Every structure is written in C-alpha cells, then in structure tokens.
XYZ file of C-alpha atoms in Angstrom:
535
model
C 307.037 129.911 79.800
C 309.306 131.903 77.503
C 307.542 134.611 75.506
C 307.055 133.975 71.790
C 306.553 136.448 68.974
C 303.264 136.660 67.105
C 304.860 135.744 63.786
C 306.494 132.643 65.199
C 303.207 131.596 66.786
C 301.400 132.022 63.444
C 303.974 129.856 61.651
C 303.918 127.159 64.361
C 300.130 126.986 64.315
C 300.092 126.890 60.501
C 302.438 123.897 60.579
C 300.333 122.163 63.233
C 297.111 122.671 61.247
C 298.739 121.356 58.077
C 300.248 118.247 59.678
C 297.598 117.176 62.173
C 294.240 118.496 60.913
C 294.430 117.574 57.219
C 294.647 113.792 57.205
C 291.639 113.513 54.858
C 293.087 116.051 52.431
C 296.449 114.320 52.076
C 294.923 110.837 52.043
C 292.711 111.807 49.099
C 295.711 113.381 47.373
C 297.681 110.149 47.729
C 294.730 108.160 46.366
C 294.320 110.560 43.448
C 297.971 110.747 42.392
C 299.669 107.698 43.833
C 302.406 107.685 46.472
C 305.473 107.363 44.266
C 308.205 109.098 42.261
C 307.907 112.790 41.592
C 304.547 112.872 43.378
C 306.386 112.845 46.716
C 307.919 116.190 45.808
C 304.482 117.511 44.819
C 303.007 116.424 48.154
C 305.829 118.120 50.050
C 305.330 121.301 48.039
C 301.592 121.168 48.805
C 302.281 120.913 52.534
C 304.611 123.939 52.364
C 302.005 125.749 50.255
C 299.330 125.146 52.914
C 301.629 126.408 55.677
C 302.346 129.570 53.670
C 298.675 130.053 52.773
C 297.541 129.708 56.382
C 300.280 132.021 57.593
C 299.186 134.545 54.963
C 295.539 134.377 56.063
C 296.149 134.276 59.833
C 298.442 137.312 59.636
C 295.558 139.576 58.675
C 293.572 138.668 61.814
C 296.281 138.304 64.458
C 296.151 141.535 66.361
C 297.064 141.780 70.025
C 293.507 141.538 71.356
C 292.070 138.822 69.150
C 294.925 136.411 68.421
C 294.273 134.104 71.392
C 290.439 133.962 71.039
C 290.897 133.543 67.284
C 293.171 130.513 67.550
C 291.123 128.961 70.353
C 288.079 129.103 68.050
C 290.056 127.774 65.088
C 291.437 124.797 66.995
C 288.114 123.816 68.566
C 286.103 123.987 65.340
C 288.902 122.397 63.311
C 289.083 119.470 65.755
C 285.412 118.642 65.158
C 285.843 119.256 61.427
C 288.798 116.870 61.299
C 286.805 114.199 63.139
C 283.835 114.284 60.787
C 286.003 114.485 57.669
C 288.321 111.676 58.779
C 285.521 109.445 60.075
C 282.659 109.940 57.613
C 284.329 111.807 54.696
C 281.901 114.666 55.309
C 282.521 117.964 53.533
C 281.944 121.041 55.698
C 280.386 123.312 53.099
C 277.649 125.964 53.347
C 274.746 123.504 53.337
C 276.422 121.208 55.871
C 276.802 124.192 58.200
C 273.116 125.021 57.738
C 272.175 121.387 58.345
C 274.337 121.261 61.494
C 272.794 124.426 62.932
C 269.304 122.980 62.386
C 270.140 119.617 63.980
C 268.605 119.022 67.399
C 270.432 117.706 70.474
C 269.027 114.186 70.093
C 270.403 113.865 66.571
C 273.732 115.332 67.677
C 274.073 112.716 70.415
C 273.916 109.999 67.740
C 277.303 111.297 66.550
C 278.968 111.093 69.973
C 281.744 108.495 70.285
C 284.992 107.697 72.115
C 286.921 108.549 68.960
C 285.340 112.008 69.006
C 286.556 112.447 72.594
C 290.115 111.633 71.500
C 289.947 114.202 68.706
C 288.619 116.825 71.102
C 291.289 116.077 73.720
C 294.309 116.037 71.381
C 293.215 118.481 68.683
C 291.189 120.957 70.741
C 291.833 120.858 74.488
C 295.642 120.513 74.367
C 296.146 123.338 71.816
C 293.688 125.540 73.731
C 295.589 124.899 76.968
C 298.853 125.839 75.236
C 297.303 129.052 73.871
C 295.996 129.918 77.314
C 299.399 129.432 78.933
C 301.684 130.880 76.258
C 303.076 134.396 76.686
C 303.050 136.372 73.471
C 305.691 139.038 73.007
C 304.092 142.242 71.785
C 306.127 145.171 70.525
C 305.113 148.657 69.491
C 302.307 149.033 66.971
C 304.749 150.180 64.292
C 307.060 147.211 64.827
C 304.135 144.764 64.927
C 302.697 146.132 61.681
C 306.051 145.917 59.932
C 306.556 142.386 61.260
C 303.140 141.356 59.991
C 303.830 142.828 56.564
C 307.052 140.807 56.391
C 305.300 137.481 57.022
C 302.525 138.379 54.571
C 305.025 139.211 51.831
C 307.192 136.174 52.599
C 304.143 133.866 52.556
C 302.976 135.342 49.267
C 306.412 134.865 47.703
C 306.526 131.215 48.820
C 303.019 130.630 47.429
C 303.888 132.131 44.056
C 307.249 130.346 43.803
C 305.678 126.948 44.534
C 302.770 127.452 42.125
C 304.990 128.605 39.277
C 307.676 125.985 39.973
C 305.121 123.190 39.787
C 302.618 124.893 37.504
C 301.801 121.733 35.550
C 300.918 119.837 38.709
C 298.792 122.632 40.189
C 297.005 123.211 36.886
C 296.073 119.527 36.915
C 295.142 119.791 40.584
C 292.795 122.739 39.922
C 291.144 121.225 36.856
C 290.951 117.501 37.515
C 290.855 117.276 41.312
C 288.946 120.405 42.238
C 286.934 118.687 45.047
C 290.150 118.024 47.001
C 290.151 121.629 48.177
C 286.932 120.951 50.118
C 289.044 119.002 52.624
C 291.544 121.750 53.504
C 291.110 122.369 57.228
C 290.510 125.083 58.482
C 290.553 127.171 55.292
C 287.513 125.596 53.619
C 285.216 125.665 56.636
C 286.155 129.325 57.236
C 285.204 130.062 53.625
C 281.985 128.050 54.043
C 280.938 129.993 57.144
C 281.518 133.278 55.347
C 279.501 131.981 52.402
C 276.751 130.750 54.744
C 276.503 134.145 56.447
C 276.378 135.877 53.083
C 273.610 133.604 51.801
C 271.608 133.543 55.021
C 271.574 136.984 56.552
C 270.359 140.192 55.024
C 270.274 143.666 56.507
C 266.744 144.204 55.209
C 263.832 142.343 56.824
C 262.628 139.360 54.833
C 259.178 139.868 53.368
C 257.174 136.796 52.462
C 256.387 136.690 48.762
C 252.876 135.386 48.198
C 252.243 132.986 45.328
C 249.199 131.171 44.026
C 246.698 133.677 45.425
C 244.425 132.733 42.536
C 244.401 129.045 43.520
C 241.050 127.267 43.619
C 239.817 123.685 43.651
C 238.036 122.964 40.372
C 236.506 119.552 41.094
C 232.710 119.194 40.815
C 230.970 119.817 44.120
C 229.411 116.347 44.133
C 232.800 114.614 43.895
C 234.203 112.930 47.021
C 236.861 114.959 48.823
C 240.570 114.163 48.548
C 242.406 112.537 51.428
C 246.114 112.498 50.558
C 248.990 111.389 52.778
C 252.435 112.670 51.817
C 255.291 110.929 53.601
C 258.585 112.813 53.592
C 261.179 110.107 54.101
C 264.612 110.431 55.658
C 267.861 109.126 54.143
C 266.215 106.421 51.996
C 268.101 105.277 48.902
C 266.195 104.107 45.832
C 268.560 101.191 45.295
C 267.761 99.724 48.732
C 264.067 99.205 47.958
C 263.374 95.675 46.720
C 260.529 97.255 44.719
C 263.349 98.671 42.578
C 265.167 95.355 42.177
C 267.307 95.221 45.343
C 268.292 91.629 46.100
C 267.214 91.714 49.755
C 263.482 91.719 50.444
C 263.170 95.105 52.088
C 259.572 95.730 50.924
C 257.647 92.559 51.784
C 254.456 94.461 52.695
C 254.494 97.144 50.007
C 254.897 94.531 47.270
C 251.456 93.231 48.279
C 249.957 96.655 47.652
C 249.367 98.140 44.233
C 252.141 100.712 44.673
C 254.105 102.316 41.868
C 257.765 102.936 42.668
C 259.853 105.564 40.901
C 263.431 104.218 40.860
C 264.873 107.280 39.112
C 263.783 110.025 41.493
C 266.501 112.551 42.354
C 266.745 114.930 45.286
C 267.109 118.684 45.315
C 270.026 118.514 47.730
C 271.975 116.108 49.919
C 270.828 117.345 53.334
C 267.482 117.686 55.072
C 267.933 121.422 55.634
C 268.232 121.977 51.883
C 266.090 119.260 50.316
C 262.933 119.562 52.409
C 262.222 123.274 51.809
C 263.433 122.923 48.209
C 261.047 120.081 47.360
C 258.052 122.125 48.545
C 259.291 125.268 46.826
C 258.018 126.741 43.567
C 261.667 127.098 42.500
C 263.425 124.211 40.823
C 266.743 122.835 42.082
C 268.927 125.053 39.922
C 267.059 128.224 40.871
C 266.455 127.486 44.558
C 268.370 129.183 47.362
C 267.883 129.428 51.104
C 266.901 133.101 50.888
C 264.354 132.405 48.166
C 262.968 129.521 50.178
C 262.335 131.470 53.380
C 261.006 134.539 51.559
C 258.522 132.773 49.252
C 255.371 130.809 50.034
C 255.491 127.091 49.230
C 253.038 124.554 47.851
C 251.344 124.123 51.248
C 250.516 127.835 51.185
C 249.123 127.552 47.652
C 246.896 124.658 48.748
C 245.818 126.596 51.827
C 244.989 129.645 49.679
C 242.103 127.681 48.155
C 240.418 127.769 51.600
C 239.042 124.307 50.773
C 241.988 122.151 51.860
C 242.887 121.250 55.455
C 246.617 120.654 55.950
C 248.315 118.893 58.854
C 252.071 118.375 59.271
C 253.216 115.773 61.798
C 256.926 115.611 62.487
C 259.093 112.839 63.930
C 262.269 114.426 62.545
C 264.051 117.645 63.525
C 261.292 119.965 62.198
C 259.725 121.090 58.910
C 262.662 123.386 58.001
C 260.241 126.282 57.723
C 257.814 124.557 55.340
C 254.929 124.143 57.800
C 255.057 127.536 59.532
C 251.593 128.539 58.283
C 249.676 125.246 58.563
C 248.646 122.962 61.433
C 251.822 121.450 62.917
C 252.280 118.693 65.497
C 255.593 117.565 67.003
C 255.764 113.778 67.429
C 259.371 113.527 68.619
C 258.506 112.989 72.286
C 256.256 110.692 74.302
C 254.141 113.713 75.208
C 252.468 113.380 71.790
C 253.831 110.138 70.328
C 252.375 107.060 72.023
C 254.871 104.667 70.436
C 258.267 105.415 71.971
C 260.992 103.240 73.477
C 264.280 104.298 75.055
C 263.725 107.926 74.020
C 263.320 106.831 70.383
C 259.846 107.685 69.118
C 258.665 105.582 66.199
C 257.294 106.875 62.925
C 254.158 104.757 63.218
C 253.144 106.859 66.226
C 252.307 109.658 63.773
C 249.379 107.565 62.482
C 247.656 107.448 65.863
C 244.633 109.740 66.055
C 244.540 110.731 62.389
C 240.922 109.565 62.246
C 240.038 112.461 64.553
C 241.613 114.964 62.161
C 239.693 113.495 59.225
C 236.452 113.639 61.176
C 237.089 117.238 62.273
C 237.591 118.290 58.656
C 234.664 116.446 57.133
C 233.568 118.194 53.970
C 237.088 119.402 53.132
C 239.942 118.051 51.070
C 242.729 116.931 53.395
C 246.512 116.742 53.064
C 248.430 115.017 55.850
C 252.244 115.324 55.734
C 254.235 112.845 57.837
C 257.937 113.676 58.250
C 259.805 110.496 59.174
C 262.839 109.803 61.287
C 263.274 107.017 58.744
C 266.857 105.848 58.234
C 268.649 108.742 59.908
C 272.273 107.848 60.598
C 274.837 107.078 61.753
C 273.007 105.237 64.561
C 270.904 103.169 62.151
C 270.402 100.479 64.776
C 268.210 102.867 66.782
C 265.818 103.554 63.911
C 263.739 100.369 64.109
C 262.154 98.123 66.757
C 264.028 94.905 67.543
C 261.489 92.754 65.689
C 262.575 94.380 62.422
C 266.173 93.201 62.789
C 265.789 90.714 59.957
C 269.164 91.261 58.307
C 272.148 90.307 60.484
C 274.850 90.801 61.670
C 274.238 94.471 62.424
C 276.332 97.498 63.362
C 275.451 98.351 66.962
C 277.387 101.622 67.087
C 277.503 105.042 65.499
C 281.205 104.552 64.708
C 280.561 103.136 61.262
C 284.245 102.814 60.417
C 284.530 100.138 63.126
C 281.856 97.974 61.462
C 282.129 95.795 58.384
C 280.435 96.803 55.142
C 278.004 93.913 55.602
C 277.034 95.036 59.108
C 276.419 98.634 58.014
C 274.413 97.469 55.017
C 272.273 95.089 57.090
C 271.508 97.703 59.721
C 270.522 100.268 57.128
C 268.363 97.706 55.305
C 266.515 97.008 58.556
C 265.559 100.693 58.681
C 264.118 100.364 55.167
C 262.217 97.281 56.310
C 260.638 99.350 59.089
C 259.787 102.126 56.616
C 258.074 99.444 54.509
C 255.949 98.546 57.546
C 255.178 102.198 58.307
C 254.109 102.973 54.730
C 252.009 99.824 54.579
C 250.287 100.861 57.792
C 249.638 104.348 56.365
C 248.096 102.786 53.254
C 245.833 100.621 55.403
C 244.724 103.765 57.235
C 243.714 105.298 53.901
C 241.889 102.159 52.741
C 239.220 102.813 55.368
C 238.297 105.967 53.456
C 238.481 104.654 49.882
C 234.748 104.926 49.296
C 234.141 108.216 51.074
C 237.265 110.023 49.824
C 239.632 110.045 46.866
C 242.662 108.563 48.591
C 246.353 108.444 47.689
C 249.738 108.187 49.362
C 252.935 109.749 48.045
C 256.331 108.950 49.507
C 259.591 110.683 48.683
C 262.789 110.676 50.709
C 264.613 113.950 51.335
C 268.039 112.631 50.260
C 270.006 109.411 50.105
C 272.966 108.074 52.060
C 276.508 106.827 51.558
C 277.166 103.575 53.403
C 280.932 103.353 53.028
C 281.172 103.221 49.246
C 284.588 104.664 48.327
C 285.142 105.417 52.006
C 282.242 107.901 52.167
C 279.555 107.783 54.869
C 276.307 109.621 55.628
C 275.275 112.502 53.348
C 275.615 116.246 52.830
C 278.362 116.362 50.201
C 278.256 119.264 47.713
C 275.700 118.247 45.076
C 278.138 118.611 42.179
C 280.457 115.920 43.567
C 278.018 113.898 45.692
C 277.767 110.218 44.728
C 274.544 108.870 43.261
C 273.776 107.127 46.558
C 273.171 110.530 48.177
C 270.949 111.865 45.365
C 268.912 108.948 43.973
C 266.089 108.756 46.517
C 263.323 106.288 47.185
C 259.892 107.407 46.030
C 256.546 105.714 45.413
C 252.846 106.305 44.888
C 249.753 104.437 46.013
C 246.455 105.406 44.410
C 243.371 104.134 46.189
C 240.609 102.172 44.579
C 236.999 103.172 45.087
C 236.351 106.909 44.760
C 239.848 107.620 43.393
C 239.587 105.003 40.644
C 237.992 107.346 38.083
C 240.716 110.019 38.424
C 243.823 108.197 37.168
C 244.735 105.341 34.864
C 247.215 103.355 36.932
C 248.496 101.476 33.899
C 249.529 104.786 32.338
C 251.369 105.749 35.532
C 253.251 102.451 35.389
C 254.366 103.231 31.849
C 256.270 106.309 33.024
C 257.517 105.017 36.384
C 261.069 104.461 35.098
C 261.381 108.002 33.742
C 263.809 110.309 35.510
C 262.018 112.606 37.943
C 263.144 114.960 40.681
C 261.765 116.627 43.773
C 260.992 119.599 41.504
C 257.962 117.585 40.367
C 256.417 117.427 43.848
C 255.061 121.000 43.864
C 253.037 120.505 40.697
C 252.041 116.879 41.322
C 250.447 117.857 44.642
C 248.475 120.653 42.986
C 247.332 118.182 40.342
C 246.221 115.598 42.887
C 244.017 118.196 44.586
C 242.742 119.488 41.231
C 243.942 122.993 42.013
C 243.863 125.594 39.280
C 246.473 128.355 39.617
C 248.947 130.283 37.498
C 251.909 128.672 39.295
C 250.852 125.143 38.309
C 252.820 123.588 35.437
C 251.085 120.510 34.113
C 254.218 119.300 32.315
C 255.896 119.063 35.747
C 252.996 117.060 37.182
C 254.102 113.411 37.143
C 250.493 112.216 36.944
C 249.160 114.663 34.361
C 249.310 112.288 31.369
C 247.676 109.511 33.397
C 244.648 111.590 34.359
C 241.371 110.252 33.002
C 239.460 112.691 30.805
C-alpha cells in the first residue's frame, strides 16, 4: 500500500466521520430547517465546517506514536455511538457515559442486535483494518510540525469564513437549535468523556461528609414500630398508570387497594445512575452532582444514625448506585438468592420471599425495606414480565424497537407496568399482615421515565434540559396501612394534594417524616405528608 501523509489521513478521516457517522445529526437538521432552497447550501456549509473542525481537533493529537491507536479508538467508539444515536436517538452525554459504565453485562446484552453487528463491521472493523494496514509517511520533526501548523491554520480559516459568511444561519443554529450539537459524532462524545472525567475523578481522596448525626426517633415508646417498604421503580412513566387516567387498565390490582397516586411526580435525572443516588440525597436536583453524592451521606445513613431503624436494601436491578453501601444489602439478580427466575430473568416478586424473617429478626425496631426493581427496563421489554402478564397484544419480541410498530412497543411496555401492578399489590399484601402490630406503609417511585418512539426517540438518558416529559414524569404512589398506622395520617388530606407537582427531592424528607425522625436536615415543607399528619 502506498504511503500517505499524516495531514491527508486526517482530512480523509474527517470526511469519513462527517459523512458516515453523523446520520442523526444531519437528519435532525433537515427536520429542523426543511430540505429546500437556501437550506441546501447551509447543510453543505455545515458538512464542510464539521470536516474543518475535526481536522483542526485531530491535528493536535496526531503525533507519530499515537495517531494509529487514536483513530482506532475513535472509530470503534464512534461506531457504537452512531448505532445508539441512529437507533434510539440516545445522546451520549456525561450522565449517559456514567450510566453505561455502571451497566452490567446482562443489561448490555439486551442491546445486542444484528443491526449493531452491521454497524460494528462497517463503521469499526473495516476502518480499523485500513488503519492497521496503511503506511503513514513520516518526515522530520520540523517538517511534521510545520505541516501540522498549516492544516490547523487552514482549518481555522475555513471555520471562520463559513461562520461569518453564513452568520445569520449559525446564530439561529446556536440559539434556537442548540441541542443539535449533542449529535455531532465524535466531537460531542469526546467532550462528554472529558467532562465526565472532570466531574468524577479528583486527585484528593474523597472523604464522606456525615449528615444528620443528631437524628433521633421521637415517637412515644408505647407506639407500634414502623414497617415501611420503599419500592424504587425502573423506567415507569406516570402516564402509563391507569390510576392516573391511562385508557388501558394497567393497574387492575392497585385500583382495589386504597392507594394514592401522584401523577405529577418528576425525576431528578433521566438515567438510573443519576436519579437513584440523587433521590436519596440531601441535595435537591439543581444542587446535586455526582461528586456531592458519593462524598455525602444519604437519607439511609440519617435513618441509620438513629440506631433505632433497621434498613435492608434488596436489588433486582444493576445495584444501588452507591446508596446502600452502609446498610444491609442483598443481591436478587441471580437464582442463587432469587427463587423466582426463568431463562436467566429473575423476577421482582422474588425480592418479597423471606422478608418475614427480616421482620422477625428486627422485632422491636422500626424497619425500612427498599426494593429496587428491574421493572420496565428496556429495550427488551418483552423479557420483563412472565408470559401470563402478556395481556396487551401484539407485542414487540425484539430489542430492535425501530423494527416494531408503535402499537407493539406500547403494548409490550404496558405489560411491564401490568406486572409492576402485580408486584406492588403483592408487596402491599405482605404489609397487611403487620397492620396491627406495626405502622405500615408502602411508597413507590420510579427512577426515571421512558421514551417509546414519540418523535423518533427511544429509551431514556437524554440531557435533562431537552429530555421529553415522558423521560421525567415518573410513576409514584403511596399506600398507608389501616390499623396501627391509621392514627398517624389523614388519608383524605393526602388525596387533596395528590395532583400537586412533586419531585424526587421530596423523598429524603418524606422518609424522615414517616419514621418520625427529628434532625436538623429535615425540612417539613419538603415532606409530602407533613400537612396530612394528625395532631
């Protein structure tokens, strides 16, 4: 193979990235501006601008010893990025990177498809093979440096000429269509990784900030002890619960219980890795960050600080995202612990087995049991429920959602909600056995919502500022037991505020209120149930 100069290789690769790895970017541009008239010239200028911008960036990192490894990495990662953007309209931002790194192998396999293989073959393996085989012509250091300066200057000139020549268009682009830049591959995911590393790693060791050290349970000693189940849902949308007015009967069992649904509950984030630690954090959504989350105790720690509350976390999802590091934790993702599994898919209801033993072991203590569901985790929705819950048909029997009709995707997802209805009903029936001996309640809140193809968007994880309502408006409900719990809250007052807008920020303080914990970090105005408490 004839040797090729570094500069020529950079330009060729920049053109290839622009033309073959940015389908989602240009498709959204066409949808935003329309494919006609002067817009065609704008689109062409944008393509040239991307080539120049990539050439400019690549030139800084294309030295003799790293150019091949660099481009191999870029092509491989960009191939996967292109697949997920083109297929599910996923944005590869900082939180999506964090979510991906915390995803286990089983969840990753749900994303495997023949289409993914094609992307890997044509957009990763073939370019990598070419890079491996190509001979790069290297000259003296002085000549190489001068050559690199030339392409940097030329790229910068092209960028400036295009921006100033079409300033009106690019001003509009920057102001009115800012989210489009999230789809530029590989530039945006490179930026996101740098941002992720900046937000995640610190040269100094992380010290855990203690909060709520003054916490104490203030209930009279003769009162029955609390037994609260908190279910952390997965990917459940508020608008798919028939309790909230959805046309399909997805909550046939819960509607028979005296549950109070909160249709206007909003998540802290759009991914499990962000929302779960955030909802247990003392920080509200606007003030929360990953570093703050891992370096500060959460509400489970505050409850534990009372030394009067036993806490158990059972997990049928990836893990607790660091929330349950200092409390009793049990992994229910395998048949080794979960007795209700089929075809390597362990069911949420398996987490209820044996809870009586935990209650008995902690007799004389308040008890919080957290159950982290697999719930409606996509895109393989059809795996998330037993066959007997396939009430809504036809269904989508694949993880390649784009190959299914909107009706099939919707039906399959609704079947997962139907199974969650069964699971929550079963959890309530578990608590009913203790209504007279304990003050019982069940809280349910999903971590985030899900896009099911609306506007061509699937799954979740979009940047919160541009994420559709479907990814942020989460299912949430409360069941307050009769018997010993009856004197604590006026259920009619709770029903009066059920349609108010709440968020996962309220969870921290509502849990403290349920356990009657007194501490300086408790804010009663953030406790959803505070105004419904009986005097």
